[in-house]
Tab-separated table of C-alpha atoms in Angstrom:
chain	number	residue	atom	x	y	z
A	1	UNK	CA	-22.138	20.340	21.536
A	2	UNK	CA	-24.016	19.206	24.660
A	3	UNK	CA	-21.645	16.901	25.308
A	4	UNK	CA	-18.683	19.638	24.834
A	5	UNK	CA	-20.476	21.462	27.328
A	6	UNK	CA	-20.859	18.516	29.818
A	7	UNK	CA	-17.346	17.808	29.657
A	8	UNK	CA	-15.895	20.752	29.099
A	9	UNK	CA	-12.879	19.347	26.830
A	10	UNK	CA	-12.101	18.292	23.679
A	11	UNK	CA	-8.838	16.286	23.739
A	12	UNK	CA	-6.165	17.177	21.967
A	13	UNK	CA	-3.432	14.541	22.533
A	14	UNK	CA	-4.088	10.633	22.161
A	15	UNK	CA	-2.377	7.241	23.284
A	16	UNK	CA	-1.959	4.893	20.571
A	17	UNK	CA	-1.917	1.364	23.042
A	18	UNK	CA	-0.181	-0.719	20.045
A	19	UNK	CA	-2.050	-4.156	20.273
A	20	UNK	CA	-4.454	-3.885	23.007
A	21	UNK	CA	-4.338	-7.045	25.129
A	22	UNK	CA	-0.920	-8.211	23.952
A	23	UNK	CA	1.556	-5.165	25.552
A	24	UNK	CA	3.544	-7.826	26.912
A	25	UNK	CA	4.557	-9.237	23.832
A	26	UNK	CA	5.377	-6.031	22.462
A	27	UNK	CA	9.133	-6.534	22.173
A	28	UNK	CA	8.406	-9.835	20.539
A	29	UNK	CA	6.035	-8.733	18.331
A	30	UNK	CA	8.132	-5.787	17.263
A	31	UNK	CA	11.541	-8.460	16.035
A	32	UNK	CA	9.397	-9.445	12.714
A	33	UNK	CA	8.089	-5.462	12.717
A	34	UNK	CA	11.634	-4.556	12.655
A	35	UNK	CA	13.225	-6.770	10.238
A	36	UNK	CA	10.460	-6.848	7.846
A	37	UNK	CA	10.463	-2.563	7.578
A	38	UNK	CA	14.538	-3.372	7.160
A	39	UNK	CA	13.650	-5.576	3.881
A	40	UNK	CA	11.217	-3.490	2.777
A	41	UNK	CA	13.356	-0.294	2.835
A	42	UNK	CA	16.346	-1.874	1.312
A	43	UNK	CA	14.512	-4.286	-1.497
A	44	UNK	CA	12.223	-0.940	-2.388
A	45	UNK	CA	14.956	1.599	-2.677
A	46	UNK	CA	17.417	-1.402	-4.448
A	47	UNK	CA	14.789	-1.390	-7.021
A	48	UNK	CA	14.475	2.012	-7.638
A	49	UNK	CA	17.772	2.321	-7.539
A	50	UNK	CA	18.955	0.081	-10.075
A	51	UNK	CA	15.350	1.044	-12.236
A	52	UNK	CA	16.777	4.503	-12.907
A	53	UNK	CA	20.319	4.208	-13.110
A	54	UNK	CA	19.827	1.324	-15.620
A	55	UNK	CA	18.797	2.785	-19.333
A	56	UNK	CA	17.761	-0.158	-20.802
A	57	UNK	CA	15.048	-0.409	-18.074
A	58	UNK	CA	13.627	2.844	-18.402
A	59	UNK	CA	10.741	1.437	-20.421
A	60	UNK	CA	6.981	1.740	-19.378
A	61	UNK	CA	6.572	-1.172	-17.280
A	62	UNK	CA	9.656	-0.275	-15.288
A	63	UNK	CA	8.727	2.806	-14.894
A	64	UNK	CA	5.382	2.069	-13.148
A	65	UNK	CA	7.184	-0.326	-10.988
A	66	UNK	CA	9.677	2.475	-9.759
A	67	UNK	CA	6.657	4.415	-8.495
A	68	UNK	CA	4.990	1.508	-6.639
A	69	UNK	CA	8.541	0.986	-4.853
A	70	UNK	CA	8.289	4.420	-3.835
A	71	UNK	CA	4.714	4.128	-2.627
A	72	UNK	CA	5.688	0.908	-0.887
A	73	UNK	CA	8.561	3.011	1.231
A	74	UNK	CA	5.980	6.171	1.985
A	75	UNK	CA	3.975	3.481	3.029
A	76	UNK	CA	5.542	1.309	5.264
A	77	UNK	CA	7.260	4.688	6.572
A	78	UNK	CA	3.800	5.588	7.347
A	79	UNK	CA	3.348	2.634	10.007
A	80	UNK	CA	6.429	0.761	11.304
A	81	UNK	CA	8.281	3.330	12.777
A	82	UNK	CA	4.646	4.549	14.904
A	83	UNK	CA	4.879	1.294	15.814
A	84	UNK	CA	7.885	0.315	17.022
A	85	UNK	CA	8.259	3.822	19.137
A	86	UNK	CA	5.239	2.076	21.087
A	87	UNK	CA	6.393	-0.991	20.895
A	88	UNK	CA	9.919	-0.177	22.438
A	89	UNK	CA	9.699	3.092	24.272
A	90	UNK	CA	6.032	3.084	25.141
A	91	UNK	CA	5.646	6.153	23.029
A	92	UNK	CA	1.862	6.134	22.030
A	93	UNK	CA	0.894	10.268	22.526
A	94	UNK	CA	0.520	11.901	19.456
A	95	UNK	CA	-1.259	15.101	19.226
A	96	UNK	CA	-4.229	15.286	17.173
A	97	UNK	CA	-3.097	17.094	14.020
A	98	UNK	CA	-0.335	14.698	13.859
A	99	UNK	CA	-2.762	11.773	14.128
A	100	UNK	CA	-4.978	13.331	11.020
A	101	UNK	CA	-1.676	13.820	8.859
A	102	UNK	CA	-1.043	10.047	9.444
A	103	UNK	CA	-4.562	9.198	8.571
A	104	UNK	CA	-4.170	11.623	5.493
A	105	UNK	CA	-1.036	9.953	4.576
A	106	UNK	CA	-1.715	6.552	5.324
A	107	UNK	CA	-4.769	6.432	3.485
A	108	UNK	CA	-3.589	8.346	0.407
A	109	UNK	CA	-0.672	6.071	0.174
A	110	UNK	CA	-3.055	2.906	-0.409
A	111	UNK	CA	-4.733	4.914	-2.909
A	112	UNK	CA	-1.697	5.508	-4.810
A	113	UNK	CA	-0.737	2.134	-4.603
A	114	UNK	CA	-3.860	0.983	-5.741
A	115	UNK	CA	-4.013	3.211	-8.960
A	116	UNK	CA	-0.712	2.536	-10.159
A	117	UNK	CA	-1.586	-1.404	-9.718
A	118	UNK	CA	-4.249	-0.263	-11.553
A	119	UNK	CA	-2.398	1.426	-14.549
A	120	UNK	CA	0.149	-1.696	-14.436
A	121	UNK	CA	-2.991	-4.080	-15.387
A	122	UNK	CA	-3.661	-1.354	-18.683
A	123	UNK	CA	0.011	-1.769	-19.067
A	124	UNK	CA	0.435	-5.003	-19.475
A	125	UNK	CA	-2.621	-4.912	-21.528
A	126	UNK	CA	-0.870	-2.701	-24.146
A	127	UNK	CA	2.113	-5.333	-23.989
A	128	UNK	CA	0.485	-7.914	-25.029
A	129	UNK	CA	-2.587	-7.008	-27.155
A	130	UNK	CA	-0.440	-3.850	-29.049
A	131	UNK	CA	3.020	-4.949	-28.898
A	132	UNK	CA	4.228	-3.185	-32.041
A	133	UNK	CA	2.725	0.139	-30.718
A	134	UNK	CA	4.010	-0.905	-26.740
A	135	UNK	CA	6.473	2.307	-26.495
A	136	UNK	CA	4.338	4.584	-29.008
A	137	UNK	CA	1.665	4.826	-26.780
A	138	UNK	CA	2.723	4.536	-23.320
A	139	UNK	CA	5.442	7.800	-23.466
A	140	UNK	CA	7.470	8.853	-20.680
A	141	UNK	CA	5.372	12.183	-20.881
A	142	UNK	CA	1.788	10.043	-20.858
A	143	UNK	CA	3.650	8.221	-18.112
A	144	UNK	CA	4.244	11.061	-15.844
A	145	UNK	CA	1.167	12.572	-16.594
A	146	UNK	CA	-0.942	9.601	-15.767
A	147	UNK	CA	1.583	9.177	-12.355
A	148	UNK	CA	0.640	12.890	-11.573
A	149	UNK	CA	-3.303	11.903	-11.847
A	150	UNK	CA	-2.979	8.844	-9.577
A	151	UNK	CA	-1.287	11.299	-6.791
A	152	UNK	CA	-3.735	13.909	-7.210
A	153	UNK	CA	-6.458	11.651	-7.296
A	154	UNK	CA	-5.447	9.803	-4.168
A	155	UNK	CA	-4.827	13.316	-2.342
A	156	UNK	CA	-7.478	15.074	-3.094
A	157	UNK	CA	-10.122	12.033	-2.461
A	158	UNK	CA	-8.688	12.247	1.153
A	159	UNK	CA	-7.847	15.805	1.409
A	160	UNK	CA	-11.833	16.475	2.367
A	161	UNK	CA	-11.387	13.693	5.551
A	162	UNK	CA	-9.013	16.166	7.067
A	163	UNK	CA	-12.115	18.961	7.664
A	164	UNK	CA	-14.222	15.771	8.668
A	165	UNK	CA	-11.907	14.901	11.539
A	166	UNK	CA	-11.389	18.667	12.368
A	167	UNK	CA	-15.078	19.377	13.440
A	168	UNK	CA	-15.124	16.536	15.508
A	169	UNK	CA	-15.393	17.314	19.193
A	170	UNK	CA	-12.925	14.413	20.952
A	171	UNK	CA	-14.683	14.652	24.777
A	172	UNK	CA	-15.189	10.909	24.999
A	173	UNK	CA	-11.740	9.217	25.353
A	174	UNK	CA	-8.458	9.806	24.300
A	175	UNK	CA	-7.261	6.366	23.668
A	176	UNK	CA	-7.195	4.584	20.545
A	177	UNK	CA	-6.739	1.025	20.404
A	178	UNK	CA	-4.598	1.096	17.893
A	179	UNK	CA	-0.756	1.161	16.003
A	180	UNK	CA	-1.869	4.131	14.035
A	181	UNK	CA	-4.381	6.726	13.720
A	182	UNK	CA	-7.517	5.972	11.487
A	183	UNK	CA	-10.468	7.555	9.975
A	184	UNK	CA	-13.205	5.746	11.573
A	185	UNK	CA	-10.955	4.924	14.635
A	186	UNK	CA	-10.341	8.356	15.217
A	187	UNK	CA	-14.102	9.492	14.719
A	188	UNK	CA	-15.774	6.486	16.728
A	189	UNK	CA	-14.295	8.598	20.242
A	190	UNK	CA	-15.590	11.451	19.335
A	191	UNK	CA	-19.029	12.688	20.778
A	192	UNK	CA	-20.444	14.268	16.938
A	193	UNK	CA	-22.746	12.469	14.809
A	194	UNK	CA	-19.994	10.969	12.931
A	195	UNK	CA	-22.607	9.207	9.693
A	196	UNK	CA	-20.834	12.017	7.108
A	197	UNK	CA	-17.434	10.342	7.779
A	198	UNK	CA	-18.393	6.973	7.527
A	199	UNK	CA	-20.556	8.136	4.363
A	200	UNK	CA	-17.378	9.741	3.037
A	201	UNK	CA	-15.386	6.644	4.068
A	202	UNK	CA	-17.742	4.439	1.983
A	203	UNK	CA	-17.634	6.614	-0.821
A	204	UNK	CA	-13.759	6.486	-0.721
A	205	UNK	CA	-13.627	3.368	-0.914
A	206	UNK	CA	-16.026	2.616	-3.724
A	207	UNK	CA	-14.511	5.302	-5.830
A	208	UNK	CA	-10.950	4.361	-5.725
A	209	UNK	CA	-10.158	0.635	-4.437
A	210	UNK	CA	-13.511	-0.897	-5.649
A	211	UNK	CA	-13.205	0.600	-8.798
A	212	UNK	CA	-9.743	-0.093	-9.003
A	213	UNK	CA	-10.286	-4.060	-8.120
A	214	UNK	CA	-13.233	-3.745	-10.832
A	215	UNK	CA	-11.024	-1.658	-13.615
A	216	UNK	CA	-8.180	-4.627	-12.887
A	217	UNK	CA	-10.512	-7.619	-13.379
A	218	UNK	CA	-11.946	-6.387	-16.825
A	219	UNK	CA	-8.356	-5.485	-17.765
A	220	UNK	CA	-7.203	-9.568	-17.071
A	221	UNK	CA	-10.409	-10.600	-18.788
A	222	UNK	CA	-9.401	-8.427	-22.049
A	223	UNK	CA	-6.098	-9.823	-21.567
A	224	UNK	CA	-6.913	-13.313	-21.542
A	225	UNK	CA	-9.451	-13.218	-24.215
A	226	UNK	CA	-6.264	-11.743	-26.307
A	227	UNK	CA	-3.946	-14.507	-24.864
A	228	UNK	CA	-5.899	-17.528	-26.085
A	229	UNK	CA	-6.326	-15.922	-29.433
A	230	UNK	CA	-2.510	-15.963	-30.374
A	231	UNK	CA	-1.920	-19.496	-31.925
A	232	UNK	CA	1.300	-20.652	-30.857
A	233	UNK	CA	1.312	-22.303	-27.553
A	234	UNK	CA	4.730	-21.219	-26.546
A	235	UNK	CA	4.040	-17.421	-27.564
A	236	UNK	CA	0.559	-17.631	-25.123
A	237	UNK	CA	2.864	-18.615	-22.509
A	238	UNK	CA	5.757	-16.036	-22.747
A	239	UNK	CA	2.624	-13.323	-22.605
A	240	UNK	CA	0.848	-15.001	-19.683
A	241	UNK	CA	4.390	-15.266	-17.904
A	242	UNK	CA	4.673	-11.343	-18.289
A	243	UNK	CA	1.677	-10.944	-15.883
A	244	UNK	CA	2.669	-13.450	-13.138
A	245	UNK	CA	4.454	-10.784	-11.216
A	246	UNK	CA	1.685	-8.253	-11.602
A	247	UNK	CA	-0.832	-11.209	-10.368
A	248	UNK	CA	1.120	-11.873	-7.235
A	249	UNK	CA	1.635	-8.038	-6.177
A	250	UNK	CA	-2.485	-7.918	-6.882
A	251	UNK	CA	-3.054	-10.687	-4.830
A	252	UNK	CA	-0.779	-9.839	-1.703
A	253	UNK	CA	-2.185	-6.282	-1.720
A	254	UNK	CA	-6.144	-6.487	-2.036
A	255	UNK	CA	-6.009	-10.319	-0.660
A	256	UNK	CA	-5.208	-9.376	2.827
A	257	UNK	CA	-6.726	-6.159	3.004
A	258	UNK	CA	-10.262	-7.561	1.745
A	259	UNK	CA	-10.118	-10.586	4.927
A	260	UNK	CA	-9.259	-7.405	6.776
A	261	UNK	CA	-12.392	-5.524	6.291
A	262	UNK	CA	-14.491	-8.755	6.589
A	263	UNK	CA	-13.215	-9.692	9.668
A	264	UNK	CA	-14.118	-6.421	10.648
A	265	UNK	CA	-17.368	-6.516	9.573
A	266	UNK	CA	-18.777	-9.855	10.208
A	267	UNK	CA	-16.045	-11.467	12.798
A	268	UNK	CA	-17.532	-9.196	16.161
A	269	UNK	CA	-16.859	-11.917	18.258
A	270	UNK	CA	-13.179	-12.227	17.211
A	271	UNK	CA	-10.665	-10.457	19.161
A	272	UNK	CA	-9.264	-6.605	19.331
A	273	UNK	CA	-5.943	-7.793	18.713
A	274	UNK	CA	-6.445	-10.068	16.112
A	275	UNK	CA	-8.191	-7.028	14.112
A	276	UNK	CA	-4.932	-4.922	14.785
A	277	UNK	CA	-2.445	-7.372	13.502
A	278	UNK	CA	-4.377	-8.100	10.950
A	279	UNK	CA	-4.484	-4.259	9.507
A	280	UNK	CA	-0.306	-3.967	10.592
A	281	UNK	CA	0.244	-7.167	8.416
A	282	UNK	CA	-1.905	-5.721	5.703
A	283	UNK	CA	0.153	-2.943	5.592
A	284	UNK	CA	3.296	-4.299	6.087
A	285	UNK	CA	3.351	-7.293	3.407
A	286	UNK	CA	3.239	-5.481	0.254
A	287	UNK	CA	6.299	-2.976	0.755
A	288	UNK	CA	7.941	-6.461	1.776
A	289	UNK	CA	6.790	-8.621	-0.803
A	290	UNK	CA	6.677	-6.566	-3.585
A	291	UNK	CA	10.266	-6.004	-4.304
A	292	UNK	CA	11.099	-9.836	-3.585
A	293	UNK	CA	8.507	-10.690	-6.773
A	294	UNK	CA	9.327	-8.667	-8.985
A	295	UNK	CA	13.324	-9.290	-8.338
A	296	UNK	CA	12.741	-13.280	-8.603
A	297	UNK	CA	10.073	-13.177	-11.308
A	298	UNK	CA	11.907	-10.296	-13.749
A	299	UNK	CA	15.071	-11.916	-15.448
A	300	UNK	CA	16.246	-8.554	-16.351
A	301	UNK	CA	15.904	-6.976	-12.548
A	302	UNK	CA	17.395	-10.308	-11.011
A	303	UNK	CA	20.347	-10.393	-13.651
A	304	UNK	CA	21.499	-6.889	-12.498
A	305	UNK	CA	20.858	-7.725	-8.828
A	306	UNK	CA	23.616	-10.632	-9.193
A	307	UNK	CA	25.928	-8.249	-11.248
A	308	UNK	CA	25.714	-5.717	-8.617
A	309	UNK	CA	26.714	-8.285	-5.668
A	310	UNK	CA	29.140	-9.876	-7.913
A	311	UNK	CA	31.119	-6.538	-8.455
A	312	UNK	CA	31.243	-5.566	-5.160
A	313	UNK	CA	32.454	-8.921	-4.182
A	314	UNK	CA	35.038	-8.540	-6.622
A	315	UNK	CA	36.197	-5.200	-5.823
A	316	UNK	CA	36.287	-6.470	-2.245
A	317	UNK	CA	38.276	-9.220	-2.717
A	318	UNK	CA	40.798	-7.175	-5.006
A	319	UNK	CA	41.363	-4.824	-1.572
């Protein structure tokens, strides 16, 4: 409040500078930016797509994998197109209730996308240790209820962050370093006592991605111990070859996102803009990736890919 009073303002519009220390690569920086949101729109909603007009892969797996395409769109959707406004037009204000709802948003998103990676671990543990009882269990009504409790989960962890940002008093600066707004980000230019956010960050985190990353390993370790009990060599292959995919999506989303937050924490003398590009490429490979995996790795999803492109080409070449 004293320094309120000092001041005598409390900012209510920010610049997001983009990569601080690299502006004049901006429109070099923003080619990849571009053509990677471009993939990542087209391979997420080509998934989707073809997931639900295709009945014979509206089965649990499927399913889950429709909703983390549609997380992967909110969540590049989220970023990229922040960024590349700065990137190519310089446009970096954004008002401060606009820069919570992107925090909101942004940060809810990973938690989605880290439940339902999450429930795809149980499911593939149902797949391969109750096969017989696969569909039984996992029903399309369990499998929208449990969709509608990693949503309201992931909201209403971060709904509370919204009143933490609110109370803040913004008299310090009203820059952020930054592609997009951020909890801590956001609350480091403030002039409050700021420890309840970055108490309520820490409990965010441990709560839904640490938990998550826990819940996931002891679902692999269940997994495996049920793998190497099936006797036939080729069968423990076929079920091991069902989680690849799963695997790779883990691995590209917590991977990068882990070296993020260490970097962060122990790499002080490394540079502002490495820290940045590191947390746009965090957020940027997934919805990219994702898709790409699952459409290589999945016989079924790649066989209807080709069928697609072949019938076009057909129809085009019969006009």
């Amino acid at each position: 409040m004293t320094a309120l009073n000092h001041t005598g303002v409390s900012h209510t519009v920010f610049r997001l500078l983009g990569i601080p220390g690299l502006e004049d690569q901006h429109m070099w920086i923003s080619i990849p930016f571009f053509i990677s949101y471009i993939i990542a729109l087209v391979g997420n909603s080509l998934l989707i797509f073809i997931i639900l007009t295709k009945r014979s892969l509206h089965e649990p797996m499927y399913l889950f994998l429709s909703m983390l395409a549609g997380t992967d769109i909110v969540l590049s959707m989220c970023t990229v197109p922040q960024a590349l406004a700065i990137y190519w037009f310089h446009a970096g204000k954004i008002s401060l209730n606009c820069c919570i709802a992107q925090v909101f948003f942004l940060t809810s998103t990973f938690m989605s996308e880290s439940g339902i990676l999450l429930v795809m671990a149980f499911d593939r543990y149902i797949a391969i240790c109750y096969p017989l009882r696969y569909t039984a269990i996992l029903t399309h009504a369990l499998i929208g209820k449990i969709g509608a409790t990693i949503f309201l989960r992931s909201y209403g962890t971060v709904f509370p962050v919204i009143f933490l940002l609110k109370r803040l008093t913004f008299c310090k600066s009203n820059i952020i370093p930054n592609t997009t707004c951020k909890h801590i980000v956001l609350a480091k230019i403030s002039c409050n006592d700021i420890r309840v956010n970055i108490w309520y960050g820490f409990f965010v985190l441990m709560s839904t991605l640490v938990l998550d990353v826990v819940l996931v390993f002891v679902s692999y370790m269940l997994i495996l111990r049920a793998v190497f009990r099936i006797p036939s060599r080729d069968a423990r292959h076929k079920a091991l070859n069902t989680c690849g995919s799963h695997v790779c999506v883990i691995i590209l989303f917590y991977g990068p996102g882990i070296f993020s937050v260490l970097t962060q924490r122990f790499g002080r003398h490394i540079a502002l803009h490495i820290h940045v590009l590191l947390a746009n490429v965090y957020t940027l490979i997934p919805p990219v990736l994702n898709p790409i995996i699952y459409g290589i790795r999945t016989k079924q999803i790649r066989d209807l890919v080709v069928c697609c492109f072949q019938n076009r080409n057909d129809f085009n070449n019969r006009n």
